Each structure stands twice: as C-alpha cells, then as structure tokens.
CSV table of C-alpha atoms in Angstrom, one decimal:
chain,number,residue,atom,x,y,z
A,9,MET,CA,74.6,52.9,90.4
A,10,ARG,CA,74.2,55.2,87.5
A,11,GLU,CA,71.3,57.1,89.0
A,12,LEU,CA,73.4,58.0,92.0
A,13,LYS,CA,76.0,59.8,89.8
A,14,VAL,CA,73.4,62.4,88.9
A,15,GLN,CA,70.9,62.6,91.7
A,16,PRO,CA,67.3,63.8,91.1
A,17,ILE,CA,66.5,67.3,92.4
A,18,ARG,CA,63.5,68.3,94.4
A,19,ASN,CA,62.8,71.7,92.9
A,20,GLY,CA,64.6,73.5,90.1
A,21,THR,CA,65.5,73.2,86.4
A,22,VAL,CA,67.1,70.3,84.5
A,23,ILE,CA,68.5,71.0,81.1
A,24,ASP,CA,68.8,67.7,79.3
A,25,HIS,CA,70.0,66.5,75.9
A,26,ILE,CA,73.0,68.9,75.7
A,27,ALA,CA,75.6,67.8,73.2
A,28,PRO,CA,78.5,66.1,75.0
A,29,GLY,CA,81.1,68.5,76.2
A,30,MET,CA,78.9,71.6,76.0
A,31,ALA,CA,77.6,71.7,79.6
A,32,LEU,CA,80.1,74.3,80.8
A,33,LYS,CA,79.4,76.5,77.9
A,34,VAL,CA,75.7,76.2,78.7
A,35,LEU,CA,76.4,77.4,82.2
A,36,HIS,CA,78.4,80.2,80.7
A,37,VAL,CA,75.6,81.3,78.5
A,38,LEU,CA,73.2,81.2,81.5
A,39,ARG,CA,75.7,83.4,83.5
A,40,ILE,CA,76.1,80.7,86.1
A,41,PRO,CA,77.4,81.1,88.7
A,42,GLN,CA,76.2,84.7,89.3
A,43,GLU,CA,77.2,86.8,92.2
A,44,GLY,CA,74.9,86.1,95.2
A,45,MET,CA,73.6,82.9,93.7
A,46,THR,CA,73.2,80.1,96.3
A,47,SER,CA,71.5,77.4,94.2
A,48,THR,CA,73.4,74.1,93.9
A,49,VAL,CA,74.3,73.5,90.3
A,50,THR,CA,75.3,70.1,88.9
A,51,ALA,CA,76.9,69.7,85.5
A,52,ALA,CA,77.1,66.1,84.3
A,53,ILE,CA,79.4,65.5,81.3
A,54,ASN,CA,79.4,62.5,78.9
A,55,VAL,CA,76.4,60.8,80.5
A,56,PRO,CA,75.4,57.6,78.6
A,57,SER,CA,72.3,58.2,76.6
A,58,LYS,CA,70.1,55.8,74.5
A,59,GLU,CA,69.2,58.6,72.1
A,60,MET,CA,72.4,60.5,71.8
A,61,GLY,CA,75.1,58.0,72.8
A,62,ARG,CA,76.6,60.5,75.2
A,63,LYS,CA,75.1,63.7,76.5
A,64,ASP,CA,75.6,66.5,79.1
A,65,ILE,CA,73.0,67.4,81.7
A,66,VAL,CA,72.8,70.6,83.8
A,67,LYS,CA,70.7,70.8,87.0
A,68,VAL,CA,70.0,74.0,88.8
A,69,GLU,CA,68.4,73.5,92.2
A,70,ASP,CA,65.7,75.7,93.8
A,71,ARG,CA,65.5,77.9,90.8
A,72,GLU,CA,63.1,77.9,87.8
A,73,LEU,CA,65.0,79.4,84.9
A,74,ASP,CA,63.3,82.0,82.8
A,75,PRO,CA,62.4,80.3,79.5
A,76,HIS,CA,63.6,83.3,77.5
A,77,GLU,CA,67.0,83.2,79.2
A,78,VAL,CA,67.2,79.4,78.6
A,79,ASP,CA,66.3,79.8,75.0
A,80,LYS,CA,69.8,81.4,74.5
A,81,ILE,CA,71.4,78.0,75.0
A,82,SER,CA,69.8,76.8,71.8
A,83,LEU,CA,72.8,78.7,70.2
A,84,ILE,CA,75.1,75.9,71.4
A,85,ALA,CA,72.6,73.1,72.3
A,86,PRO,CA,69.8,73.3,69.7
A,87,ARG,CA,68.2,70.1,70.8
A,88,ALA,CA,68.3,70.6,74.6
A,89,SER,CA,65.1,70.1,76.6
A,90,ILE,CA,64.2,72.1,79.7
A,91,ASN,CA,62.4,70.4,82.6
A,92,ILE,CA,61.0,72.4,85.5
A,93,ILE,CA,61.0,70.2,88.5
A,94,ARG,CA,58.6,70.6,91.5
A,95,GLU,CA,58.6,68.0,94.3
A,96,TYR,CA,60.7,65.6,92.2
A,97,GLU,CA,58.2,65.7,89.4
A,98,VAL,CA,58.6,67.2,85.9
A,99,ALA,CA,56.0,70.0,86.1
A,100,GLU,CA,56.9,71.6,82.8
A,101,LYS,CA,58.9,70.4,79.8
A,102,HIS,CA,59.8,72.3,76.7
A,103,LEU,CA,62.4,72.4,74.0
A,104,VAL,CA,64.6,75.3,73.6
A,105,HIS,CA,63.6,77.9,71.0
A,106,LEU,CA,66.2,80.1,69.3
A,107,PRO,CA,65.0,83.7,69.1
A,108,ASP,CA,65.2,85.7,65.8
A,109,MET,CA,67.7,88.1,67.3
A,110,VAL,CA,70.6,87.5,69.7
A,111,GLU,CA,72.1,90.4,71.7
A,112,GLY,CA,75.3,90.5,73.7
A,113,ILE,CA,76.1,86.8,74.4
A,114,VAL,CA,78.2,86.2,71.3
A,115,ARG,CA,81.1,88.3,70.0
A,116,CYS,CA,81.5,89.0,66.3
A,117,SER,CA,84.2,86.9,64.8
A,118,ASN,CA,85.4,89.8,62.6
A,119,PRO,CA,88.1,91.5,64.6
A,120,ASN,CA,87.6,94.7,62.6
A,121,CYS,CA,83.9,94.8,63.4
A,122,ILE,CA,82.9,98.1,65.2
A,123,THR,CA,81.2,96.0,68.0
A,124,ASN,CA,84.7,94.7,69.0
A,125,GLN,CA,85.9,98.3,69.7
A,126,ALA,CA,85.3,100.4,72.8
A,127,GLU,CA,81.8,101.5,71.7
A,128,PRO,CA,78.8,101.6,74.0
A,129,VAL,CA,76.9,98.8,72.2
A,130,LEU,CA,76.1,95.2,72.6
A,131,SER,CA,76.8,92.9,69.7
A,132,ALA,CA,73.6,92.1,67.8
A,133,PHE,CA,73.0,89.2,65.4
A,134,LYS,CA,70.2,88.1,63.1
A,135,VAL,CA,69.5,84.3,63.3
A,136,THR,CA,69.8,83.1,59.7
A,137,SER,CA,69.5,79.4,60.5
A,138,LYS,CA,68.1,77.7,63.7
A,139,ASP,CA,69.5,74.1,63.3
A,140,PRO,CA,72.4,74.2,62.9
A,141,PRO,CA,72.4,77.7,64.5
A,142,ARG,CA,73.9,80.4,62.2
A,143,LEU,CA,74.2,84.1,63.0
A,144,GLN,CA,74.8,87.2,61.0
A,145,CYS,CA,76.3,90.3,62.6
A,146,GLY,CA,73.7,93.2,62.5
A,147,TYR,CA,76.6,95.6,62.2
A,148,CYS,CA,79.2,94.2,59.8
A,149,ASP,CA,77.2,91.4,58.2
A,150,ARG,CA,79.8,88.7,59.1
A,151,LEU,CA,78.3,85.2,59.2
A,152,ILE,CA,79.2,83.3,62.4
A,153,THR,CA,79.2,79.5,62.0
A,154,ASP,CA,81.3,78.4,65.0
A,155,ILE,CA,79.2,80.1,67.7
A,156,ALA,CA,80.6,78.2,70.7
A,157,ALA,CA,84.1,79.8,69.9
A,158,GLN,CA,82.6,83.3,69.9
A,159,LEU,CA,80.7,83.1,73.2
A,160,ARG,CA,81.6,85.9,75.6
B,12,MET,CA,56.4,106.6,46.4
B,13,ALA,CA,60.1,106.1,46.2
B,14,GLN,CA,61.0,109.7,47.1
B,15,GLN,CA,59.1,109.3,50.4
B,16,GLY,CA,61.0,106.0,50.8
B,17,LEU,CA,64.3,107.9,51.2
B,18,ARG,CA,63.3,111.1,52.9
B,19,GLY,CA,64.7,111.2,56.4
B,20,LYS,CA,66.3,107.8,56.1
B,21,SER,CA,69.9,106.7,56.3
B,22,LEU,CA,71.7,105.0,53.5
B,23,VAL,CA,74.1,102.4,55.1
B,24,HIS,CA,73.8,99.4,52.8
B,25,ILE,CA,72.8,99.0,49.1
B,26,GLN,CA,70.2,96.5,50.3
B,27,ASP,CA,68.5,99.3,52.3
B,28,LEU,CA,67.1,100.4,48.9
B,29,SER,CA,64.4,98.8,46.9
B,30,LEU,CA,64.7,98.6,43.1
B,31,PRO,CA,62.3,101.5,42.7
B,32,ASP,CA,64.3,103.5,45.2
B,33,ILE,CA,67.5,102.8,43.2
B,34,GLU,CA,65.8,103.8,39.9
B,35,HIS,CA,64.4,106.9,41.5
B,36,VAL,CA,67.9,108.0,42.7
B,37,LEU,CA,69.2,107.4,39.1
B,38,ASP,CA,66.4,109.4,37.6
B,39,VAL,CA,67.0,112.4,40.0
B,40,ALA,CA,70.7,112.1,39.3
B,41,ASP,CA,70.0,112.5,35.6
B,42,LYS,CA,68.3,115.8,36.3
B,43,MET,CA,71.2,116.9,38.5
B,44,VAL,CA,73.9,116.6,35.8
B,45,PRO,CA,73.6,120.2,34.5
B,46,ALA,CA,73.9,121.6,38.0
B,47,ALA,CA,76.8,119.2,38.8
B,48,GLU,CA,78.6,120.6,35.7
B,49,GLY,CA,78.0,124.2,36.9
B,50,LYS,CA,75.7,125.0,34.0
B,51,GLN,CA,72.6,125.4,36.2
B,52,ARG,CA,72.2,127.0,39.6
B,53,VAL,CA,70.3,125.1,42.3
B,54,THR,CA,69.6,126.6,45.7
B,55,SER,CA,67.3,123.9,47.1
B,56,ALA,CA,69.7,123.0,50.0
B,57,GLN,CA,70.3,126.7,51.0
B,58,GLY,CA,70.7,126.8,54.8
B,59,ARG,CA,71.2,123.1,55.1
B,60,LEU,CA,74.4,121.6,56.5
B,61,LEU,CA,76.2,118.4,55.7
B,62,ALA,CA,78.7,117.0,58.2
B,63,THR,CA,81.5,114.9,56.7
B,64,LEU,CA,83.1,112.7,59.3
B,65,PHE,CA,86.1,111.0,57.7
B,66,PHE,CA,87.9,108.7,60.2
B,67,GLU,CA,90.1,107.7,57.4
B,68,PRO,CA,91.2,109.8,54.4
B,69,SER,CA,89.3,109.5,51.1
B,70,THR,CA,89.8,112.7,49.2
B,71,ARG,CA,87.7,111.8,46.2
B,72,THR,CA,84.7,110.6,48.1
B,73,ARG,CA,84.8,113.6,50.6
B,74,LEU,CA,85.3,116.2,47.9
B,75,SER,CA,82.5,114.8,45.7
B,76,PHE,CA,80.1,114.9,48.7
B,77,GLU,CA,81.1,118.4,49.5
B,78,ALA,CA,80.8,119.4,45.8
B,79,ALA,CA,77.4,117.8,45.7
B,80,MET,CA,76.2,119.7,48.8
B,81,ALA,CA,77.7,123.0,47.4
B,82,ARG,CA,76.0,122.5,44.0
B,83,LEU,CA,72.7,122.1,45.8
B,84,GLY,CA,73.3,125.4,47.5
B,85,GLY,CA,74.1,123.9,50.9
B,86,GLN,CA,77.2,123.9,53.0
B,87,SER,CA,79.5,121.3,54.6
B,88,LEU,CA,81.6,121.0,57.7
B,89,GLY,CA,83.7,118.2,59.1
B,90,PHE,CA,87.1,116.6,59.3
B,91,SER,CA,89.1,114.6,56.8
B,92,GLU,CA,91.2,112.4,59.1
B,93,PRO,CA,90.9,111.3,62.8
B,94,LYS,CA,94.0,113.2,63.8
B,95,THR,CA,92.0,116.4,63.6
B,96,SER,CA,88.9,115.0,65.4
B,97,SER,CA,88.1,114.1,68.9
B,98,ALA,CA,88.6,110.5,68.0
B,99,ALA,CA,92.3,111.3,68.5
B,100,LYS,CA,91.5,112.0,72.2
B,101,GLY,CA,89.8,108.6,72.5
B,102,GLU,CA,86.2,109.6,72.0
B,103,THR,CA,83.9,106.8,70.9
B,104,LEU,CA,82.3,106.9,67.4
B,105,ALA,CA,78.9,106.9,69.2
B,106,ASP,CA,79.7,110.1,71.1
B,107,THR,CA,81.2,111.9,68.1
B,108,VAL,CA,78.1,111.1,66.1
B,109,ARG,CA,75.7,112.0,69.0
B,110,VAL,CA,77.4,115.4,69.2
B,111,THR,CA,77.9,116.2,65.5
B,112,SER,CA,74.5,115.1,64.5
B,113,GLN,CA,73.2,118.1,66.5
B,114,TYR,CA,75.2,120.5,64.2
B,115,ALA,CA,74.0,119.2,60.8
B,116,ASP,CA,71.0,118.0,58.8
B,117,VAL,CA,72.7,114.9,57.4
B,118,ILE,CA,76.0,113.1,58.1
B,119,VAL,CA,78.4,111.3,55.9
B,120,VAL,CA,80.6,108.8,57.6
B,121,ARG,CA,83.8,107.1,56.4
B,122,HIS,CA,85.4,104.7,58.9
B,123,PRO,CA,88.1,102.0,58.9
B,124,GLN,CA,85.9,99.5,60.8
B,125,GLU,CA,83.1,97.4,59.4
B,126,GLY,CA,79.7,98.1,60.8
B,127,ALA,CA,80.7,101.7,61.8
B,128,ALA,CA,78.0,103.3,59.7
B,129,ARG,CA,75.3,101.1,61.2
B,130,LEU,CA,76.5,102.1,64.6
B,131,ALA,CA,76.5,105.8,63.6
B,132,GLN,CA,73.0,105.5,62.4
B,133,ARG,CA,71.9,104.2,65.8
B,134,PHE,CA,73.3,107.2,67.6
B,135,SER,CA,72.6,110.0,65.1
B,136,ARG,CA,69.5,112.2,65.3
B,137,VAL,CA,69.8,112.9,61.5
B,138,PRO,CA,70.2,110.6,58.5
B,139,VAL,CA,73.6,108.9,58.0
B,140,ILE,CA,75.1,108.1,54.7
B,141,ASN,CA,77.8,105.4,54.6
B,142,ALA,CA,80.8,106.5,52.6
B,143,GLY,CA,82.6,103.2,53.2
B,144,ASP,CA,83.1,101.3,56.4
B,145,GLY,CA,86.3,99.2,56.4
B,146,ALA,CA,85.9,96.3,54.0
B,147,GLY,CA,82.1,96.7,54.3
B,148,GLN,CA,79.6,98.7,52.3
B,149,HIS,CA,80.0,101.8,50.1
B,150,PRO,CA,76.5,102.2,48.7
B,151,THR,CA,77.0,105.6,47.0
B,152,GLN,CA,79.8,104.1,45.0
B,153,THR,CA,77.5,101.4,43.8
B,154,LEU,CA,74.8,103.9,42.9
B,155,LEU,CA,77.3,106.0,40.8
B,156,ASP,CA,78.5,102.8,39.1
B,157,LEU,CA,75.0,101.9,38.2
B,158,PHE,CA,74.3,105.4,37.0
B,159,THR,CA,77.4,105.4,34.8
B,160,ILE,CA,76.3,102.1,33.2
B,161,ARG,CA,72.8,103.4,32.6
B,162,ARG,CA,74.0,106.8,31.3
B,163,GLU,CA,76.7,105.5,29.0
B,164,LYS,CA,75.1,102.2,27.9
B,165,GLY,CA,71.4,102.3,28.5
B,166,PRO,CA,69.2,99.8,30.4
B,167,ILE,CA,71.2,98.2,33.1
B,168,GLY,CA,69.5,94.8,32.8
B,169,GLN,CA,70.4,94.5,29.1
B,170,GLN,CA,74.2,94.7,29.6
B,171,ARG,CA,76.8,92.0,29.8
B,172,VAL,CA,79.0,93.2,32.6
B,173,ALA,CA,82.5,91.7,33.3
B,174,LEU,CA,83.7,92.3,36.8
B,175,VAL,CA,87.5,92.0,36.7
B,176,GLY,CA,90.2,91.7,39.4
B,177,ASP,CA,89.9,91.0,43.1
B,178,LEU,CA,86.4,89.7,43.5
B,179,LYS,CA,87.1,88.0,46.8
B,180,TYR,CA,88.1,91.0,49.0
B,181,GLY,CA,87.1,94.0,46.9
B,182,ARG,CA,84.1,95.6,48.6
B,183,THR,CA,83.2,97.7,45.6
B,184,VAL,CA,82.5,94.7,43.4
B,185,HIS,CA,80.4,92.9,46.0
B,186,SER,CA,77.9,95.7,46.4
B,187,LEU,CA,78.0,96.5,42.7
B,188,ALA,CA,77.2,92.8,41.9
B,189,GLN,CA,74.3,93.0,44.4
B,190,GLY,CA,73.0,96.1,42.7
B,191,LEU,CA,73.4,94.7,39.2
B,192,ALA,CA,71.6,91.5,40.3
B,193,ARG,CA,68.5,93.6,41.2
B,194,PHE,CA,68.3,94.5,37.5
B,195,GLY,CA,68.8,90.9,36.3
B,196,THR,CA,72.0,91.9,34.6
B,197,GLU,CA,74.3,89.3,33.1
B,198,MET,CA,77.6,89.1,34.9
B,199,VAL,CA,80.9,87.5,34.1
B,200,LEU,CA,83.2,87.3,37.1
B,201,VAL,CA,86.8,87.4,35.9
B,202,ALA,CA,89.4,86.6,38.5
B,203,PRO,CA,92.2,84.2,39.3
B,204,PRO,CA,90.8,81.2,41.3
B,205,THR,CA,92.4,82.5,44.5
B,206,LEU,CA,90.6,85.8,44.2
B,207,GLN,CA,87.3,84.6,42.8
B,208,MET,CA,84.0,85.7,44.4
B,209,PRO,CA,83.1,83.4,47.4
B,210,ARG,CA,80.6,80.7,46.3
B,211,ASP,CA,77.8,81.7,48.7
B,212,GLN,CA,77.9,85.2,47.3
B,213,VAL,CA,77.7,83.9,43.8
B,214,GLU,CA,74.6,81.8,44.8
B,215,ASP,CA,73.1,84.9,46.4
B,216,LEU,CA,73.5,86.8,43.1
B,217,LYS,CA,71.8,84.0,41.2
B,218,HIS,CA,68.9,83.9,43.7
B,219,ALA,CA,68.5,87.7,43.3
B,220,GLY,CA,68.0,87.2,39.6
B,221,ALA,CA,71.4,87.6,38.0
B,222,ARG,CA,72.8,85.4,35.3
B,223,VAL,CA,76.4,84.7,36.5
B,224,THR,CA,79.3,82.9,34.9
B,225,LEU,CA,82.9,82.6,36.1
B,226,ALA,CA,86.1,83.1,34.0
B,227,THR,CA,89.8,83.3,34.7
B,228,ARG,CA,91.0,84.8,31.4
B,229,LEU,CA,90.1,88.3,30.4
B,230,GLU,CA,90.8,87.5,26.7
B,231,GLU,CA,87.9,85.0,26.7
B,232,VAL,CA,85.5,87.6,27.9
B,233,VAL,CA,86.5,90.9,26.3
B,234,GLY,CA,84.9,90.3,22.9
B,235,SER,CA,81.4,89.8,24.4
B,236,ALA,CA,81.3,92.3,27.2
B,237,ASP,CA,79.4,95.6,27.1
B,238,VAL,CA,81.0,96.9,30.3
B,239,LEU,CA,84.5,96.0,31.7
B,240,TYR,CA,84.5,96.9,35.4
B,241,VAL,CA,88.1,96.7,36.4
B,242,THR,CA,89.3,96.7,40.1
B,243,ARG,CA,92.6,96.9,41.7
B,244,ILE,CA,94.3,93.7,42.9
B,245,GLN,CA,95.7,94.6,46.3
B,246,LYS,CA,99.3,93.7,46.8
B,247,GLU,CA,98.9,93.2,50.5
B,248,ARG,CA,96.6,90.2,49.9
B,249,PHE,CA,99.5,88.1,48.6
B,250,PRO,CA,102.0,86.4,50.9
B,251,ASP,CA,104.3,85.9,47.9
B,252,LEU,CA,105.2,89.0,45.9
B,253,GLU,CA,106.1,87.0,42.8
B,254,GLU,CA,102.6,85.4,42.9
B,255,TYR,CA,101.1,88.9,43.0
B,256,ARG,CA,103.1,90.1,40.0
B,257,LYS,CA,101.9,87.1,38.0
B,258,VAL,CA,98.2,87.7,38.8
B,259,ALA,CA,98.4,91.5,38.5
B,260,GLY,CA,99.9,91.3,35.1
B,261,THR,CA,97.1,89.0,33.8
B,262,TYR,CA,94.5,91.7,34.1
B,263,THR,CA,96.0,94.7,32.4
B,264,VAL,CA,93.6,96.4,30.1
B,265,ASP,CA,95.5,97.9,27.2
B,266,ALA,CA,94.8,99.0,23.6
B,267,GLU,CA,95.8,95.6,22.3
B,268,LEU,CA,93.2,93.8,24.5
B,269,LEU,CA,90.6,96.4,23.6
B,270,ALA,CA,91.1,95.8,19.9
B,271,GLN,CA,89.1,92.6,20.5
B,272,ALA,CA,86.3,94.5,22.4
B,273,LYS,CA,83.0,95.7,20.9
B,274,ARG,CA,83.4,99.2,19.6
B,275,SER,CA,80.7,100.4,22.1
B,276,ALA,CA,82.2,98.6,25.1
B,277,ILE,CA,83.1,100.8,28.0
B,278,VAL,CA,85.8,100.4,30.7
B,279,LEU,CA,85.0,101.5,34.3
B,280,HIS,CA,87.2,101.5,37.4
B,281,PRO,CA,86.4,102.9,40.9
B,282,LEU,CA,89.9,104.4,41.0
B,283,PRO,CA,92.7,104.8,42.1
B,284,ARG,CA,94.2,102.5,39.4
B,285,VAL,CA,97.6,101.0,39.8
B,286,GLY,CA,98.6,99.6,36.4
B,287,GLU,CA,95.3,97.7,35.7
B,288,ILE,CA,94.5,100.1,32.9
B,289,ASP,CA,97.3,101.3,30.6
B,290,PRO,CA,97.2,105.1,30.2
B,291,GLU,CA,97.0,104.6,26.5
B,292,VAL,CA,93.4,103.5,27.0
B,293,ASP,CA,92.5,107.0,28.4
B,294,SER,CA,92.2,108.5,25.0
B,295,THR,CA,90.0,105.7,23.5
B,296,GLN,CA,86.2,105.8,23.2
B,297,HIS,CA,86.1,102.9,25.7
B,298,ALA,CA,87.5,104.9,28.7
B,299,LYS,CA,84.7,106.1,30.9
B,300,TYR,CA,86.4,105.9,34.3
B,301,PHE,CA,87.0,109.7,34.7
B,302,GLN,CA,83.4,110.3,33.6
B,303,GLN,CA,82.4,107.7,36.2
B,304,ALA,CA,84.3,109.8,38.8
B,305,PHE,CA,82.4,112.9,37.8
B,306,TYR,CA,79.0,111.1,38.1
B,307,GLY,CA,79.8,110.8,41.8
B,308,VAL,CA,78.6,114.4,42.1
B,309,PRO,CA,75.1,114.2,40.4
B,310,VAL,CA,74.4,110.9,42.1
B,311,ARG,CA,75.4,112.3,45.6
B,312,MET,CA,73.4,115.4,44.8
B,313,ALA,CA,70.4,113.1,44.1
B,314,ILE,CA,70.9,111.1,47.3
B,315,LEU,CA,71.3,114.3,49.5
B,316,SER,CA,68.3,115.9,47.9
B,317,LEU,CA,66.1,112.8,48.4
B,318,ILE,CA,67.2,112.2,52.0
B,319,LEU,CA,66.8,115.9,52.9
B,320,GLY,CA,63.4,116.0,51.1
B,321,LEU,CA,64.4,119.0,49.0
B,322,GLY,CA,62.2,118.2,46.0
B,323,GLU,CA,63.8,118.0,42.6
C-alpha cells in the first residue's frame, strides 16, 4: 500500500532525501506555487526511509527544475537528491550543491542590518560552511546558523 | 605597491587592508604629523572635496575627518545628523549616496545600522570610508589606535597589549584586536566573564597569529602590560543596574593601580570615557588618550591622501 501513498510521476522532478518536516520549506525556497503555475505538486512528509528513518519527498510534475534553482534547497536540505523523471524513468540524478554565494532567499538575522531596512538591495551571504550550511552576511558580517528560521 | 593598493578604493572593513597596506598608512601618517599640527602647509588636496554623511552624530570623528581634509588643502561638505538630510524625508541610504557621490571625490559615512558602509560602497561612484556603522566596523579608529601604539611604544608586534572592559559588544576592541593580530601582538583580554570576547572571535585571533590570554582582574595584568587599552562598559547592556556598578567599578584605572605598572606603560581609550580612567591619571606619563585623539588627524590625512592618490 505504501507506494500508493506517493504515486510515481510520468514526467517532472522528484526531490528526495529531504530531512523530515522540511518539505514545505523546500517548496518555499523553490517559490512554489508560483502564479500561473499549473504543475501538480506533491509534498510527502515523514515517509519511512531505510537510510534516514523518516524523510520528506517533493514531486513536481511536468516540470524539470533548473539545477541552479534547486541547489538553493541545499541551504535547508543539504543531503537532498534531485531526480529528473522522463516517462516514469529516472533520466538524471544529482545531489544538491550549495553555491558559494546566496542572494535574496534568506534574511539576515541581525534586525539592525542595513539589508533589513527599506533599501533597494537583496540580502547577500557568503557560504562559510556547506554541511551543516552556515552563512555570513555580506553586509553586516553576522553569522547565520539557523537558516530555516531566516527564510523569506 | 601598497599605495596603489588603496588608490581609488573604499575602506569599509579593517580586513580590506593587507598588512603592507596598514604599514603603509602608518608610514604616511608619520609624515603627516607636522602638517596635522599646523607646522607645515600641505596643498595636495586643493580642489578636492570630501562629503561627510553622518546619519548619527559623532562630533569627534567628523571634525577629525574635516580637519584632515582641510590640512591637506581640500574642502568638506556634508551633514552631521539625519534631521538635516534627505533621510528625514524618507530617502534611502542608497539614493543619498548615489546623489552625493556626484558632488565629491570621496565620501565618509557614519550610520546607525550595521552593513551601511558596504551598501554605500555599492551605490557610490567614488570611494567610501566607513566611519562606523552601528555595532559594526570603524576601521579608521583601528588604524589610529595602531598608529598611537607604534608612535608611542615602537614595533606593534613586540608589545603586550591589555584590552580592558566590554570585549563582548565593543566594536572598537574587536577590530583593534583583528588589527593587532596581524602584527602577531601579544594580547590579554581583561573583562568580566559576562563581557568577555566571544570564543569564536578569540579563536580567529589565534589563527591570525596573535598570542591571546584571558583575565578577569586588571590588577593581575597591569604589571606586565605595555599598553592598557581601556573601553567603556555600556550601562545599557546590563539588565540590573547594581550588577553594572559592580562591574564598572572593577575596571577603574587610577594612580594607585598605575603605581604597579611599568614606567613606560601607556593608557589608551577611544573616548568618551565615563569613569573608567580617573582624571588624576591625565597628568601622568602613562596618559596617551588625548594624544591618541590627535593622531586621528594625521592617520585620516594619510587615508584620504592614499585613497585620492595625492602622493605624499
């Protein structure tokens, strides 16, 4: 019965091995749902997993996500794997890769940082550690350890 | 060449400067001292304009920048508090900088928010000098502190420097400690446990080459220090006023304490002081904090001169 809970998709993207409870944050980072988007999206939370005990899975049908966009989820799911599905088969598989700089998705945890004011700039962070992910504000130098709490 | 390293560049963070850059600023500042004292006339900045954008008041810093520009033969324009600027009308810092950078050759920014100078640098068409952004960086203060130590005591790497007071929140000591670490200076961090420098910062200093020890009692340290760098313990950090009084009193530098100090030891303070240094110390050979305030002028002359590429 388990396989019926999360049905296979014909074409699209499956993000697997997301830490349990983080699926909705992953969608948030991917800006899903976007206006005008018609793809069916499934988020499975607390799916039993041999490797991880429990894990979350996100499936986006009829859309192959841009790998650079998907890399951003490594901020909150550093071990996630991305599977591009074509005709029910895994056509491509890769692990997320955290870029050296992150712009815009995270807000600085320092309330007195200039990027939290009404200035025409995106937040910008240097990635100082990839696993666990750690960021340093490119403006005020604040270190961000709880990244999930600072997602915009 | 270090001079080319600074020409046309902004100075936002002390880490923007390499060790040779820092040494070159201090060398140029040495040459600027007679002009800063008014004993020599310099006209190298004639026709050049400095814009001082002070979104929070800081009389000492602003006046010493303006004095430095005037002593180089240049002129200054600007505002000394946001009430008299377009920020009062709700203009963004980005726009204020975009506009004013078209009127001047170099900009000095003082702002209550951290990261403001980095943002200003992004939108300015001329170099930006950070004169303090919130609890963030204040690199010209660090350079003048280093200059004072070198001028009054000799090679910076050979001193034993005690940093005293609020080492947790005080921005002056953080960037000074980073600067001293570049020279491999021995540092003793003297603070109550609640106001001691955060551990990761201490580790960073050690990685950068400094020898660092921690202490809580000034009496244990005063006999072996070459430099006592005293900072203000800010009352607003303490939830309990009684707690503040206890801690604040611990670090009063007075003649009695200095009786145990080396004869050649010097006392520095970024000022303003509020009771950390007894006025009776002012007349002793140890007191160098007013001299330190003066050195702000030759050091800022050196920075302006190098950034504007004026030659020496």
